[in-house]
Amino acid sequence: MTTPATERDAPETVTIKRADQADLLAVFRIEQRAFSQPWPFTAFDGFVGEAGFLVATKPGDVDTAGSDRRGRR
């Protein structure tokens, strides 16, 4: 049996937005880590501006340079 989550247990706020050029490197890095045959970077570049190409972020997420907001990798 599980207990219901409370507001105190809720994860940090997640923001969903349309992906833009600044998000591509992070998306590509996730793709490389997640799949043995990842899509090429150019495939993602072709989706920029499409309504369905979304990214989710939360405070402290890794930025497109590969380090978090405090500069750690």
PDB file of C-alpha atoms in Angstrom:
ATOM      1  CA  MET A   1       0.000   0.000   0.000  1.00  0.00           C
ATOM      2  CA  THR A   2       1.267   3.449  -0.836  1.00  0.00           C
ATOM      3  CA  THR A   3       0.538   6.663   0.940  1.00  0.00           C
ATOM      4  CA  PRO A   4      -0.673   9.693  -0.971  1.00  0.00           C
ATOM      5  CA  ALA A   5       1.892  12.363  -1.728  1.00  0.00           C
ATOM      6  CA  THR A   6       1.576  15.597   0.149  1.00  0.00           C
ATOM      7  CA  GLU A   7       2.534  19.050  -1.013  1.00  0.00           C
ATOM      8  CA  ARG A   8       5.629  18.749   1.165  1.00  0.00           C
ATOM      9  CA  ASP A   9       6.668  15.622  -0.799  1.00  0.00           C
ATOM     10  CA  ALA A  10       6.033  17.220  -4.186  1.00  0.00           C
ATOM     11  CA  PRO A  11       9.023  17.642  -6.506  1.00  0.00           C
ATOM     12  CA  GLU A  12      10.382  21.065  -7.354  1.00  0.00           C
ATOM     13  CA  THR A  13       8.431  23.089  -9.853  1.00  0.00           C
ATOM     14  CA  VAL A  14       8.929  21.889 -13.402  1.00  0.00           C
ATOM     15  CA  THR A  15       8.594  24.284 -16.308  1.00  0.00           C
ATOM     16  CA  ILE A  16       7.645  23.022 -19.770  1.00  0.00           C
ATOM     17  CA  LYS A  17       8.488  25.229 -22.718  1.00  0.00           C
ATOM     18  CA  ARG A  18       8.991  25.063 -26.448  1.00  0.00           C
ATOM     19  CA  ALA A  19      12.569  24.009 -27.196  1.00  0.00           C
ATOM     20  CA  ASP A  20      14.831  26.607 -28.738  1.00  0.00           C
ATOM     21  CA  GLN A  21      18.375  26.663 -30.114  1.00  0.00           C
ATOM     22  CA  ALA A  22      19.833  27.068 -26.622  1.00  0.00           C
ATOM     23  CA  ASP A  23      18.288  23.733 -25.559  1.00  0.00           C
ATOM     24  CA  LEU A  24      19.663  21.616 -28.406  1.00  0.00           C
ATOM     25  CA  LEU A  25      22.991  20.597 -26.903  1.00  0.00           C
ATOM     26  CA  ALA A  26      21.359  19.393 -23.672  1.00  0.00           C
ATOM     27  CA  VAL A  27      18.682  17.493 -25.619  1.00  0.00           C
ATOM     28  CA  PHE A  28      21.348  15.907 -27.819  1.00  0.00           C
ATOM     29  CA  ARG A  29      23.427  14.859 -24.798  1.00  0.00           C
ATOM     30  CA  ILE A  30      20.394  13.195 -23.225  1.00  0.00           C
ATOM     31  CA  GLU A  31      19.709  11.402 -26.509  1.00  0.00           C
ATOM     32  CA  GLN A  32      23.287  10.095 -26.618  1.00  0.00           C
ATOM     33  CA  ARG A  33      23.106   8.766 -23.074  1.00  0.00           C
ATOM     34  CA  ALA A  34      19.653   7.240 -23.446  1.00  0.00           C
ATOM     35  CA  PHE A  35      19.918   5.387 -26.742  1.00  0.00           C
ATOM     36  CA  SER A  36      22.481   3.095 -28.325  1.00  0.00           C
ATOM     37  CA  GLN A  37      21.635   4.563 -31.748  1.00  0.00           C
ATOM     38  CA  PRO A  38      20.892   8.227 -31.011  1.00  0.00           C
ATOM     39  CA  TRP A  39      19.453  10.647 -33.511  1.00  0.00           C
ATOM     40  CA  PRO A  40      22.019  13.043 -34.995  1.00  0.00           C
ATOM     41  CA  PHE A  41      22.173  16.607 -33.708  1.00  0.00           C
ATOM     42  CA  THR A  42      20.830  17.898 -37.028  1.00  0.00           C
ATOM     43  CA  ALA A  43      17.608  15.945 -36.531  1.00  0.00           C
ATOM     44  CA  PHE A  44      16.818  17.958 -33.408  1.00  0.00           C
ATOM     45  CA  ASP A  45      17.834  21.199 -35.076  1.00  0.00           C
ATOM     46  CA  GLY A  46      15.129  20.541 -37.655  1.00  0.00           C
ATOM     47  CA  PHE A  47      12.444  20.431 -34.948  1.00  0.00           C
ATOM     48  CA  VAL A  48      13.216  23.846 -33.412  1.00  0.00           C
ATOM     49  CA  GLY A  49      10.107  25.991 -33.688  1.00  0.00           C
ATOM     50  CA  GLU A  50       7.719  23.040 -33.928  1.00  0.00           C
ATOM     51  CA  ALA A  51       4.864  23.150 -31.420  1.00  0.00           C
ATOM     52  CA  GLY A  52       5.502  19.595 -30.192  1.00  0.00           C
ATOM     53  CA  PHE A  53       9.244  19.958 -29.506  1.00  0.00           C
ATOM     54  CA  LEU A  54       9.160  20.689 -25.782  1.00  0.00           C
ATOM     55  CA  VAL A  55      11.663  20.562 -22.936  1.00  0.00           C
ATOM     56  CA  ALA A  56      11.082  20.346 -19.197  1.00  0.00           C
ATOM     57  CA  THR A  57      13.340  22.160 -16.758  1.00  0.00           C
ATOM     58  CA  LYS A  58      13.494  22.678 -13.025  1.00  0.00           C
ATOM     59  CA  PRO A  59      15.667  24.843 -10.787  1.00  0.00           C
ATOM     60  CA  GLY A  60      19.262  23.593 -10.753  1.00  0.00           C
ATOM     61  CA  ASP A  61      19.005  21.621 -13.997  1.00  0.00           C
ATOM     62  CA  VAL A  62      22.102  21.269 -16.093  1.00  0.00           C
ATOM     63  CA  ASP A  63      22.376  24.084 -18.605  1.00  0.00           C
ATOM     64  CA  THR A  64      23.321  23.722 -22.244  1.00  0.00           C
ATOM     65  CA  ALA A  65      27.033  24.070 -21.454  1.00  0.00           C
ATOM     66  CA  GLY A  66      26.904  20.930 -19.323  1.00  0.00           C
ATOM     67  CA  SER A  67      27.212  22.491 -15.887  1.00  0.00           C
ATOM     68  CA  ASP A  68      24.563  23.390 -13.365  1.00  0.00           C
ATOM     69  CA  ARG A  69      23.822  26.993 -12.422  1.00  0.00           C
ATOM     70  CA  ARG A  70      26.571  26.857  -9.807  1.00  0.00           C
ATOM     71  CA  GLY A  71      29.110  25.888 -12.469  1.00  0.00           C
ATOM     72  CA  ARG A  72      29.455  22.232 -11.410  1.00  0.00           C
ATOM     73  CA  ARG A  73      29.486  19.398 -13.910  1.00  0.00           C
TER      74      ARG A  73
END
